[in-house]
Amino acid sequence: MKIDNKRKYLSFLKFKRDFQKYGLEKVRSYELILHWLNNRLSRSQFLVLSGIIVGCSAGLAGVVLKTLVHHIHNFITTKVHFEYQILFYVIFPFLGIVLTTSIVLTLFKGQDRKGIGAILYEIAQNSSIVSSVKMYSQIVQSAITVGLGGSAGLESPIAVTGAAIGSNFAQTYRLSYKERTLLLAAGATAGIASAFNAPIAGIMFAFEILLTGVVFTDFIPLVVAAVCGSLLSRILLQEDILFRFYTREPFNYKNVPYYLILGITTGLYARYFVIVSQKVEHFIKGLNMSRLRKAMFGGAVLSLLCVLFPPLFGEGYDTVKAFTNGNTHSIIENSFFRYFEIKDWTVIIFLILVCLLKAFATSFTIFSGGNGGNFAPSLFAGGTVGYLFALICQHLGFSDVPVTNLVLVGMAGAMSGVLYAPLTAIFLIAESSFGYDLFIPLMIVSVMSYLIAKWFSPISPELKSLADEGKIFTNKHDKNLLFSLKTEDFIDRFSETVNENASIADVFELVKEGDKNIFGVIDDENKLRGILTIDDIRPFLFSDTDTSASIIKIMKAPPAIIHPENKPLEILQIFDDTGVWNLPVVDRENKFVGFISKTSILMSYRQRLKEYSD
């Protein structure tokens, strides 16, 4: 406690010095008040206050982004006649991706790390320190991409923006890693809560995805931030912008078979969506083009898809609302399918193609240079799958099919399988539809979809590569701590070395003058030839053996060799396998770098465990 108070006091003194140095015109007056409160309030009280401030800021950012994109999209889709809309579908999706890429390359110097993986990376690898640029860069990029027709969602950019706001607030007031992580999560929570006006879903998002592997008990700031974000959304957003569904049927246990089949269907579709996303990402990365040309290529593909199937334009929430309101024909009338006689089979074929192509449209939007996430696409696709399933059931002669309910739970199912977040999906749809009596079908569909996704891949494929490289936290807490350590910090670059042509007497001199008990034997090019320990030369210390002999006779090969690229987890496994406590480190040319000690890694692990547990 004394250390915390001392740190707060020193932080306040530094701020006071800067305040006096630069004067009133260059200081934000509210910071003086917050610094004063940080010194006066208890830790819990200041975190609650921080949660309110971060929640309001992140929620306001979400409201601004949603409103901006809504007005752009609304102008394109409702203020123009169909013939001109074709031109819009050709020009604007293409223009959105190209403009976003150009802005990233010019204004943001090519730094375009985006998505939920970016937040998880900062938590695990950068002590929850997020660049201040992300407080506005994600808003600019996603507004252009999605507002001009990119087939992606705004929720991931909103979450990244909120995380950046929370992290930078914590950095300003010199908060610890755990407090910084908590406010980072609070900002993302408020962003999600404002995007959907669903505070509980925002909290579940933080627990299920962001805070995986992070141990903490103080979750009140998350709740406060979620409430603030949701309230701002409810107060400021217009009714047609809100993610709200008012029509649904009461839950009937006789409809459980529908939900069981839909759970399997959405789970398989989610796997299809993920595979297409991975294939498209691999395809685009493999193109021998500049980033701008990749953006032009991806934009052209997206524009073609939007011309053929207008529901792929933008987030797609209006289309899902049309499903729940029974206005499917209005969707088809804006496409080339309007030239066909609209029958049941026409609608079914149209929706099947929309479902299949949504995965491609989203993937080309994101990976060719646009900015967005999979929240909205998974909800759109799930609602479409649910409506399609309901139409097929009706076409087969089943009566009393709960069409609206199938649309709603279908959204939860697809989102659960794509994002690996069943609780977030359940509460999101329950809050957005006032459908708390739908918890049973929501749980059935979401859990089944999630289990199917987990059966194919235990970790979300979107995050799997980062998890395998140890760049993000998982549920394995020991590995999380080890992955947070860096091999470079444990290499003793001042290790003693001895030339292979030296004598045993030369080693005696090194022992007398130094404090090392292990030596690297190198050749004239600094390449490792072997190792030598004090135990190896001890027999010569108290005997009449000739010490002028070359050390080549007594040196030995190391039981294993470490490379700087090896992770601490891998190194500890090598130590366990060999049973030694010190190993040499060499570079790719076999040149000696230094020794690494098992003791130093374990001590750092213990210190990191203490920091994360306090």
Coordinates of C-alpha atoms in Angstrom, one line a residue, residues 81-602:
H81 CA -33.7 4.8 -57.3
F82 CA -32.7 1.3 -58.2
E83 CA -31.0 2.1 -61.5
Y84 CA -28.7 4.5 -59.8
Q85 CA -28.1 2.1 -56.9
I86 CA -26.4 -0.3 -59.3
L87 CA -23.8 2.4 -59.8
F88 CA -23.5 2.9 -56.1
Y89 CA -22.9 -0.8 -55.6
V90 CA -20.2 -0.8 -58.3
I91 CA -18.4 2.3 -57.1
F92 CA -18.7 2.7 -53.3
P93 CA -17.6 -0.8 -52.0
F94 CA -14.5 -0.6 -54.3
L95 CA -13.9 3.0 -53.2
G96 CA -14.3 2.2 -49.5
I97 CA -11.5 -0.5 -49.5
V98 CA -9.1 1.5 -51.7
L99 CA -9.6 4.7 -49.6
T100 CA -9.1 2.8 -46.3
T101 CA -5.9 1.3 -47.6
S102 CA -4.6 4.6 -48.9
I103 CA -5.3 6.3 -45.5
V104 CA -3.5 3.5 -43.7
L105 CA -0.5 3.8 -45.9
T106 CA -0.3 7.6 -45.8
L107 CA -1.7 8.8 -42.5
F108 CA -1.0 5.8 -40.3
K109 CA 2.3 4.7 -41.9
G110 CA 1.0 1.2 -42.9
Q111 CA 0.1 0.2 -39.3
D112 CA -3.2 -1.6 -39.7
R113 CA -3.2 -4.2 -37.0
K114 CA -6.9 -4.7 -36.4
G115 CA -9.6 -6.9 -35.0
I116 CA -9.9 -8.6 -31.6
G117 CA -6.5 -10.3 -32.0
A118 CA -4.9 -6.8 -31.9
I119 CA -6.3 -6.2 -28.4
L120 CA -5.3 -9.7 -27.1
Y121 CA -1.8 -9.2 -28.5
E122 CA -1.4 -5.9 -26.6
I123 CA -2.6 -7.5 -23.4
A124 CA -0.2 -10.4 -23.6
Q125 CA 2.8 -8.9 -25.3
N126 CA 2.7 -5.1 -24.6
S127 CA 1.5 -4.9 -21.0
S128 CA -1.9 -3.7 -22.2
I129 CA -0.4 -0.6 -23.6
V130 CA -2.3 0.4 -26.8
S131 CA -1.2 3.1 -29.1
S132 CA -3.1 6.4 -28.7
V133 CA -3.5 6.4 -32.5
K134 CA -6.0 3.6 -32.2
M135 CA -8.4 5.9 -30.3
Y136 CA -9.4 7.4 -33.6
S137 CA -7.8 5.4 -36.4
Q138 CA -10.2 2.5 -36.2
I139 CA -13.2 4.9 -36.3
V140 CA -11.9 6.6 -39.5
Q141 CA -11.0 3.4 -41.3
S142 CA -14.1 1.4 -40.4
A143 CA -16.4 4.3 -41.1
I144 CA -15.0 4.5 -44.6
T145 CA -15.0 0.8 -45.2
V146 CA -18.4 -0.1 -43.9
G147 CA -20.1 3.2 -44.6
L148 CA -19.3 2.8 -48.3
G149 CA -20.5 -0.8 -48.4
G150 CA -17.8 -3.0 -47.0
S151 CA -19.4 -6.3 -46.0
A152 CA -18.1 -6.2 -42.4
G153 CA -19.1 -5.1 -38.9
L154 CA -18.3 -2.1 -36.8
E155 CA -18.2 -3.8 -33.5
S156 CA -14.6 -5.0 -33.6
P157 CA -13.3 -1.5 -34.5
I158 CA -15.5 -0.1 -31.8
A159 CA -14.0 -2.6 -29.3
V160 CA -10.4 -1.7 -30.4
T161 CA -11.2 2.0 -30.0
G162 CA -12.7 1.5 -26.6
A163 CA -9.7 -0.6 -25.5
A164 CA -7.3 2.1 -26.7
I165 CA -9.3 4.7 -24.7
G166 CA -9.1 2.6 -21.6
S167 CA -5.4 1.8 -22.0
N168 CA -4.4 5.4 -22.6
F169 CA -6.5 6.6 -19.6
A170 CA -4.7 4.1 -17.4
Q171 CA -1.3 5.1 -18.8
T172 CA -2.0 8.8 -18.1
Y173 CA -2.5 8.1 -14.4
R174 CA 0.3 5.6 -14.0
L175 CA -1.9 2.6 -13.2
S176 CA -0.5 -0.9 -12.8
Y177 CA -0.7 -3.6 -15.4
K178 CA -3.8 -5.3 -13.9
E179 CA -5.6 -1.9 -13.6
R180 CA -4.6 -1.0 -17.1
T181 CA -5.9 -4.3 -18.4
L182 CA -9.1 -3.9 -16.5
L183 CA -9.7 -0.4 -18.0
L184 CA -8.7 -1.7 -21.4
A185 CA -11.4 -4.3 -21.1
A186 CA -13.9 -1.8 -19.7
G187 CA -13.4 0.4 -22.8
A188 CA -14.0 -2.5 -25.1
T189 CA -17.0 -3.6 -23.0
A190 CA -18.5 -0.1 -23.3
G191 CA -18.0 -0.1 -27.0
I192 CA -19.8 -3.4 -27.5
A193 CA -22.5 -2.3 -25.1
S194 CA -23.1 0.9 -27.0
A195 CA -23.0 -0.9 -30.4
F196 CA -25.9 -3.2 -29.4
N197 CA -27.4 -1.4 -26.4
A198 CA -26.6 -4.6 -24.6
P199 CA -24.6 -4.1 -21.4
I200 CA -24.6 -7.8 -20.2
A201 CA -23.4 -8.9 -23.6
G202 CA -20.6 -6.4 -23.4
I203 CA -19.5 -7.8 -20.1
M204 CA -19.7 -11.4 -21.4
F205 CA -17.6 -10.3 -24.3
A206 CA -14.9 -9.1 -22.0
F207 CA -14.9 -12.3 -19.9
E208 CA -15.1 -14.8 -22.8
I209 CA -12.7 -13.2 -25.2
L210 CA -10.6 -10.3 -23.9
L211 CA -9.8 -11.5 -20.3
T212 CA -9.0 -15.1 -21.2
G213 CA -6.0 -16.1 -19.0
V214 CA -6.1 -12.9 -17.0
V215 CA -6.8 -13.4 -13.3
F216 CA -8.6 -10.6 -11.4
T217 CA -11.5 -10.1 -9.1
D218 CA -12.5 -6.5 -9.5
F219 CA -15.1 -6.4 -12.2
I220 CA -17.2 -3.5 -11.0
P221 CA -15.5 -1.0 -13.5
L222 CA -16.6 -3.4 -16.3
V223 CA -20.2 -3.2 -15.1
V224 CA -20.1 0.6 -14.8
A225 CA -18.5 1.0 -18.2
A226 CA -21.1 -1.3 -19.8
V227 CA -24.0 0.6 -18.3
C228 CA -22.5 4.0 -19.4
G229 CA -22.0 2.8 -22.9
S230 CA -25.4 1.3 -23.2
L231 CA -27.1 4.4 -21.7
L232 CA -25.4 6.6 -24.2
S233 CA -26.5 4.3 -27.0
R234 CA -30.1 4.3 -25.8
I235 CA -30.2 8.1 -25.4
L236 CA -28.4 9.3 -28.5
L237 CA -29.0 6.7 -31.2
Q238 CA -32.2 6.8 -33.2
E239 CA -34.6 3.9 -33.1
D240 CA -33.8 2.7 -36.6
I241 CA -30.0 2.6 -35.8
L242 CA -30.4 0.5 -32.7
F243 CA -30.0 -3.2 -32.9
R244 CA -33.5 -4.0 -31.8
F245 CA -36.1 -6.7 -32.6
Y246 CA -39.6 -6.3 -31.3
T247 CA -41.5 -9.1 -33.1
R248 CA -41.1 -12.7 -31.9
E249 CA -43.2 -15.6 -30.9
P250 CA -43.4 -17.0 -27.3
F251 CA -41.2 -20.1 -26.6
N252 CA -43.0 -23.4 -27.1
Y253 CA -41.2 -26.5 -25.9
K254 CA -42.8 -28.4 -28.9
N255 CA -40.5 -26.4 -31.2
V256 CA -37.3 -27.8 -29.6
P257 CA -36.6 -30.1 -32.6
Y258 CA -36.4 -27.0 -34.8
Y259 CA -33.8 -25.5 -32.5
L260 CA -31.8 -28.7 -32.3
I261 CA -31.5 -29.0 -36.1
L262 CA -30.8 -25.2 -36.4
G263 CA -28.0 -25.6 -33.8
I264 CA -26.3 -28.2 -36.0
T265 CA -26.9 -26.2 -39.1
T266 CA -25.4 -23.0 -37.7
G267 CA -22.5 -24.9 -36.3
L268 CA -21.6 -26.3 -39.7
Y269 CA -22.2 -23.0 -41.4
A270 CA -19.9 -21.3 -38.9
R271 CA -17.2 -23.8 -39.8
Y272 CA -17.8 -23.0 -43.5
F273 CA -17.5 -19.3 -42.7
V274 CA -14.2 -19.8 -40.9
I275 CA -12.7 -22.0 -43.6
V276 CA -13.6 -19.6 -46.4
S277 CA -12.1 -16.7 -44.3
Q278 CA -8.8 -18.6 -43.9
K279 CA -8.7 -19.5 -47.6
V280 CA -9.3 -16.0 -48.7
E281 CA -6.8 -14.6 -46.3
H282 CA -4.1 -17.1 -47.5
F283 CA -5.1 -16.3 -51.2
I284 CA -4.8 -12.5 -50.8
K285 CA -1.5 -12.8 -48.8
G286 CA -0.1 -14.9 -51.6
L287 CA -0.8 -12.4 -54.3
N288 CA 2.3 -10.8 -55.7
M289 CA 0.8 -7.3 -55.6
S290 CA 1.3 -4.1 -53.6
R291 CA -1.2 -3.4 -50.8
L292 CA -3.0 -0.8 -52.9
R293 CA -3.4 -3.2 -55.8
K294 CA -4.7 -5.9 -53.4
A295 CA -7.2 -3.3 -52.2
M296 CA -8.3 -2.6 -55.7
F297 CA -8.7 -6.3 -56.5
G298 CA -10.6 -7.0 -53.3
G299 CA -12.8 -3.9 -53.8
A300 CA -13.6 -5.1 -57.4
V301 CA -14.7 -8.5 -56.1
L302 CA -16.8 -7.0 -53.3
S303 CA -18.5 -4.6 -55.7
L304 CA -19.4 -7.4 -58.1
L305 CA -20.9 -9.4 -55.2
C306 CA -22.9 -6.3 -54.0
V307 CA -24.3 -5.7 -57.4
L308 CA -25.5 -9.3 -57.7
F309 CA -26.7 -9.5 -54.1
P310 CA -27.4 -6.2 -52.5
P311 CA -27.9 -7.7 -49.0
L312 CA -24.1 -8.2 -48.9
F313 CA -23.7 -4.4 -48.9
G314 CA -22.7 -3.1 -45.5
E315 CA -23.5 -4.6 -42.1
G316 CA -26.8 -6.2 -43.2
Y317 CA -28.8 -5.5 -40.1
D318 CA -31.6 -3.9 -42.1
T319 CA -31.9 -7.2 -44.0
V320 CA -32.2 -9.2 -40.8
K321 CA -34.9 -6.8 -39.5
A322 CA -36.7 -7.3 -42.8
F323 CA -36.7 -11.1 -42.1
T324 CA -38.3 -10.6 -38.7
N325 CA -40.9 -8.2 -40.2
G326 CA -41.8 -10.5 -43.1
N327 CA -40.5 -8.0 -45.8
T328 CA -38.3 -10.4 -47.7
H329 CA -39.7 -9.4 -51.1
S330 CA -38.5 -5.9 -50.6
I331 CA -34.9 -7.3 -50.4
I332 CA -35.2 -9.3 -53.6
E333 CA -36.8 -6.3 -55.4
N334 CA -33.5 -4.4 -55.1
S335 CA -31.6 -7.2 -56.9
F336 CA -31.5 -8.7 -60.3
F337 CA -33.8 -11.5 -59.0
R338 CA -36.6 -9.1 -59.3
Y339 CA -36.7 -9.8 -63.0
F340 CA -37.7 -13.4 -62.1
E341 CA -41.1 -14.4 -60.9
I342 CA -40.8 -14.3 -57.1
K343 CA -41.9 -17.7 -55.8
D344 CA -40.8 -19.7 -52.8
W345 CA -38.0 -21.4 -54.6
T346 CA -36.8 -18.1 -55.9
V347 CA -36.5 -16.7 -52.3
I348 CA -34.8 -20.0 -51.2
I349 CA -32.2 -20.0 -53.9
F350 CA -31.5 -16.3 -53.4
L351 CA -31.0 -16.8 -49.6
I352 CA -28.7 -19.8 -50.1
L353 CA -26.5 -17.8 -52.4
V354 CA -26.4 -14.9 -50.0
C355 CA -25.4 -17.2 -47.1
L356 CA -22.6 -18.8 -49.2
L357 CA -21.3 -15.6 -50.6
K358 CA -21.4 -13.6 -47.3
A359 CA -18.3 -15.4 -46.2
F360 CA -16.5 -14.4 -49.3
A361 CA -17.7 -10.8 -49.2
T362 CA -16.6 -10.3 -45.6
S363 CA -13.2 -12.0 -46.1
F364 CA -12.4 -9.9 -49.2
T365 CA -13.5 -6.8 -47.3
I366 CA -11.3 -7.4 -44.3
F367 CA -8.2 -9.0 -45.8
S368 CA -7.8 -6.9 -48.9
G369 CA -7.4 -3.7 -47.0
G370 CA -10.7 -2.8 -45.4
N371 CA -11.4 -2.4 -41.7
G372 CA -14.1 -4.3 -39.9
G373 CA -14.9 -7.4 -37.9
N374 CA -16.9 -10.6 -37.9
F375 CA -19.6 -9.6 -35.4
A376 CA -22.1 -8.2 -37.8
P377 CA -21.3 -10.7 -40.6
S378 CA -21.9 -13.7 -38.3
L379 CA -25.2 -12.2 -37.0
F380 CA -26.3 -11.4 -40.5
A381 CA -25.4 -14.9 -41.8
G382 CA -27.0 -16.6 -38.8
G383 CA -30.2 -14.7 -39.2
T384 CA -30.3 -15.5 -42.9
V385 CA -29.7 -19.2 -42.1
G386 CA -32.5 -19.2 -39.5
Y387 CA -34.9 -17.6 -41.9
L388 CA -33.9 -19.9 -44.7
F389 CA -34.4 -22.9 -42.4
A390 CA -37.8 -21.6 -41.5
L391 CA -38.8 -21.2 -45.2
I392 CA -37.7 -24.7 -46.0
C393 CA -39.7 -26.1 -43.1
Q394 CA -42.8 -24.2 -44.3
H395 CA -42.2 -25.4 -47.8
L396 CA -42.1 -29.0 -46.6
G397 CA -45.5 -28.6 -45.1
F398 CA -44.7 -28.0 -41.4
S399 CA -47.1 -25.7 -39.7
D400 CA -46.6 -23.2 -36.8
V401 CA -43.0 -22.7 -37.7
P402 CA -41.6 -20.0 -35.3
V403 CA -40.0 -18.0 -38.1
T404 CA -38.9 -14.9 -36.1
N405 CA -37.5 -17.0 -33.2
L406 CA -35.5 -19.1 -35.7
V407 CA -34.0 -15.9 -37.2
L408 CA -33.1 -14.6 -33.7
V409 CA -31.5 -17.9 -32.4
G410 CA -29.9 -18.4 -35.7
M411 CA -28.0 -15.2 -35.2
A412 CA -26.8 -16.4 -31.8
G413 CA -25.8 -19.8 -33.2
A414 CA -23.6 -18.4 -36.1
M415 CA -22.0 -15.8 -33.8
S416 CA -21.2 -18.4 -31.2
G417 CA -19.6 -20.7 -33.7
V418 CA -17.6 -18.0 -35.6
L419 CA -16.4 -16.0 -32.5
Y420 CA -16.3 -18.9 -30.0
A421 CA -18.4 -16.7 -27.6
P422 CA -21.6 -18.5 -26.7
L423 CA -22.4 -16.5 -23.7
T424 CA -21.9 -13.2 -25.5
A425 CA -24.2 -14.4 -28.3
I426 CA -26.9 -15.6 -25.9
F427 CA -27.1 -12.4 -23.9
L428 CA -26.7 -10.2 -27.0
I429 CA -29.8 -11.6 -28.7
A430 CA -31.8 -11.9 -25.4
E431 CA -31.2 -8.2 -24.7
S432 CA -31.7 -7.0 -28.2
S433 CA -35.0 -8.8 -28.6
F434 CA -36.3 -8.5 -25.1
G435 CA -36.5 -12.2 -25.5
Y436 CA -35.5 -13.5 -22.1
D437 CA -38.0 -16.2 -22.4
L438 CA -36.0 -17.4 -25.4
F439 CA -33.0 -18.4 -23.2
I440 CA -33.7 -22.1 -23.6
P441 CA -33.6 -22.1 -27.4
L442 CA -30.7 -19.6 -27.4
M443 CA -28.7 -21.8 -25.2
I444 CA -29.5 -24.9 -27.2
V445 CA -28.5 -23.4 -30.5
S446 CA -25.5 -21.4 -29.3
V447 CA -24.0 -24.3 -27.3
M448 CA -24.5 -26.8 -30.1
S449 CA -22.9 -24.5 -32.6
Y450 CA -20.0 -23.8 -30.2
L451 CA -19.4 -27.4 -29.5
I452 CA -19.3 -28.2 -33.2
A453 CA -16.8 -25.4 -33.7
K454 CA -14.7 -26.6 -30.8
W455 CA -14.8 -30.1 -32.3
F456 CA -13.1 -28.9 -35.5
S457 CA -10.7 -26.5 -33.7
P458 CA -10.2 -26.1 -29.9
I459 CA -9.1 -22.5 -30.4
S460 CA -10.8 -19.9 -32.6
P461 CA -9.0 -20.3 -36.0
E462 CA -8.9 -16.5 -36.2
L463 CA -6.6 -16.5 -33.1
K464 CA -5.0 -19.9 -33.4
S465 CA -1.8 -18.8 -35.1
L466 CA -1.3 -16.1 -32.4
A467 CA -2.0 -18.6 -29.7
D468 CA 0.5 -21.2 -31.1
E469 CA 3.2 -18.5 -31.2
G470 CA 2.5 -17.5 -27.6
K471 CA 1.5 -14.0 -28.6
I472 CA -1.9 -14.1 -26.9
F473 CA -3.2 -15.6 -23.6
T474 CA -5.2 -18.8 -23.5
N475 CA -6.8 -20.6 -20.6
K476 CA -3.5 -22.3 -19.7
H477 CA -2.2 -19.8 -17.1
D478 CA 1.2 -21.2 -16.7
K479 CA 1.9 -21.0 -20.4
N480 CA 0.5 -17.5 -20.5
L481 CA 3.1 -16.3 -17.9
L482 CA 6.0 -18.1 -19.7
F483 CA 4.9 -16.7 -23.1
S484 CA 5.0 -13.2 -21.6
L485 CA 8.7 -13.6 -20.8
K486 CA 11.3 -12.8 -23.5
T487 CA 14.3 -15.1 -24.1
E488 CA 16.5 -12.1 -24.8
D489 CA 16.2 -11.0 -21.1
F490 CA 17.8 -14.2 -19.8
I491 CA 20.9 -14.5 -22.0
D492 CA 24.1 -13.7 -20.1
R493 CA 26.0 -11.8 -22.8
F494 CA 28.9 -11.3 -20.4
S495 CA 29.6 -15.0 -20.2
E496 CA 33.2 -16.1 -20.0
T497 CA 34.8 -17.7 -23.1
V498 CA 38.1 -19.5 -23.7
N499 CA 39.7 -20.3 -27.0
E500 CA 40.0 -23.9 -28.0
N501 CA 43.8 -23.6 -28.2
A502 CA 44.1 -22.4 -24.6
S503 CA 45.7 -24.5 -21.9
I504 CA 44.2 -25.7 -18.6
A505 CA 46.4 -23.1 -16.9
D506 CA 44.7 -20.3 -18.8
V507 CA 41.4 -21.5 -17.5
F508 CA 42.8 -21.3 -13.9
E509 CA 43.5 -17.6 -14.5
L510 CA 39.9 -17.1 -15.7
V511 CA 38.6 -18.7 -12.5
K512 CA 40.8 -16.6 -10.3
E513 CA 39.9 -13.3 -11.9
G514 CA 36.2 -14.0 -12.7
D515 CA 33.1 -15.2 -11.0
K516 CA 31.8 -17.7 -13.5
N517 CA 31.7 -21.4 -13.1
I518 CA 30.9 -22.3 -16.7
F519 CA 32.8 -21.3 -19.8
G520 CA 32.2 -21.4 -23.5
V521 CA 34.9 -22.9 -25.7
I522 CA 35.1 -21.1 -29.0
D523 CA 37.3 -21.1 -32.1
D524 CA 39.0 -18.1 -33.7
E525 CA 35.7 -17.2 -35.4
N526 CA 33.7 -17.2 -32.1
K527 CA 31.9 -20.4 -33.1
L528 CA 31.0 -22.7 -30.2
R529 CA 33.1 -25.9 -29.9
G530 CA 32.1 -27.0 -26.5
I531 CA 31.7 -26.1 -22.8
L532 CA 33.8 -26.3 -19.7
T533 CA 32.8 -26.2 -16.0
I534 CA 34.8 -25.8 -12.8
D535 CA 34.0 -29.5 -12.1
D536 CA 35.9 -30.4 -15.3
I537 CA 39.1 -28.7 -14.1
R538 CA 38.8 -29.5 -10.4
P539 CA 40.9 -32.7 -10.8
F540 CA 43.8 -30.5 -12.0
L541 CA 43.6 -28.0 -9.1
F542 CA 45.2 -30.2 -6.4
S543 CA 47.4 -32.6 -8.5
D544 CA 50.7 -32.6 -10.2
T545 CA 49.1 -33.1 -13.6
D546 CA 50.6 -31.0 -16.4
T547 CA 48.3 -28.0 -16.8
S548 CA 49.8 -26.9 -20.1
A549 CA 47.7 -29.4 -22.0
S550 CA 45.0 -28.1 -24.3
I551 CA 41.5 -27.8 -22.9
I552 CA 40.3 -29.7 -25.9
K553 CA 41.1 -32.9 -23.9
I554 CA 38.7 -32.0 -21.1
M555 CA 36.0 -29.9 -22.7
K556 CA 32.7 -31.6 -23.5
A557 CA 29.8 -31.1 -25.9
P558 CA 26.8 -29.3 -24.4
P559 CA 23.8 -31.6 -23.8
A560 CA 21.7 -29.1 -25.8
I561 CA 22.0 -25.8 -27.6
I562 CA 19.6 -22.9 -27.3
H563 CA 18.9 -20.4 -30.0
P564 CA 17.6 -16.8 -29.4
E565 CA 14.4 -17.7 -31.3
N566 CA 13.5 -20.4 -28.8
K567 CA 10.6 -19.4 -26.4
P568 CA 11.1 -19.7 -22.6
L569 CA 8.6 -22.5 -22.5
E570 CA 10.6 -24.5 -25.0
I571 CA 13.8 -23.7 -23.2
L572 CA 12.4 -24.9 -19.8
Q573 CA 11.4 -28.2 -21.6
I574 CA 15.0 -28.6 -22.8
F575 CA 16.3 -28.0 -19.3
D576 CA 13.9 -30.6 -18.0
D577 CA 14.9 -33.1 -20.7
T578 CA 18.7 -32.6 -20.1
G579 CA 18.7 -32.2 -16.4
V580 CA 21.2 -29.3 -16.4
W581 CA 20.9 -25.7 -15.2
N582 CA 23.0 -23.8 -17.7
L583 CA 23.0 -24.1 -21.5
P584 CA 24.9 -22.2 -24.3
V585 CA 23.1 -19.9 -26.7
V586 CA 24.3 -19.7 -30.3
D587 CA 23.1 -17.8 -33.4
R588 CA 22.2 -19.3 -36.8
E589 CA 25.9 -19.4 -37.7
N590 CA 26.8 -21.3 -34.5
K591 CA 28.5 -18.3 -33.1
F592 CA 28.5 -18.2 -29.3
V593 CA 26.1 -15.6 -27.8
G594 CA 26.2 -16.4 -24.1
F595 CA 24.8 -18.8 -21.5
I596 CA 21.2 -19.0 -20.3
S597 CA 20.3 -20.2 -16.8
K598 CA 17.2 -22.1 -15.7
T599 CA 17.3 -20.3 -12.4
S600 CA 16.9 -16.9 -14.0
I601 CA 13.8 -18.0 -16.0
L602 CA 12.2 -19.5 -12.9

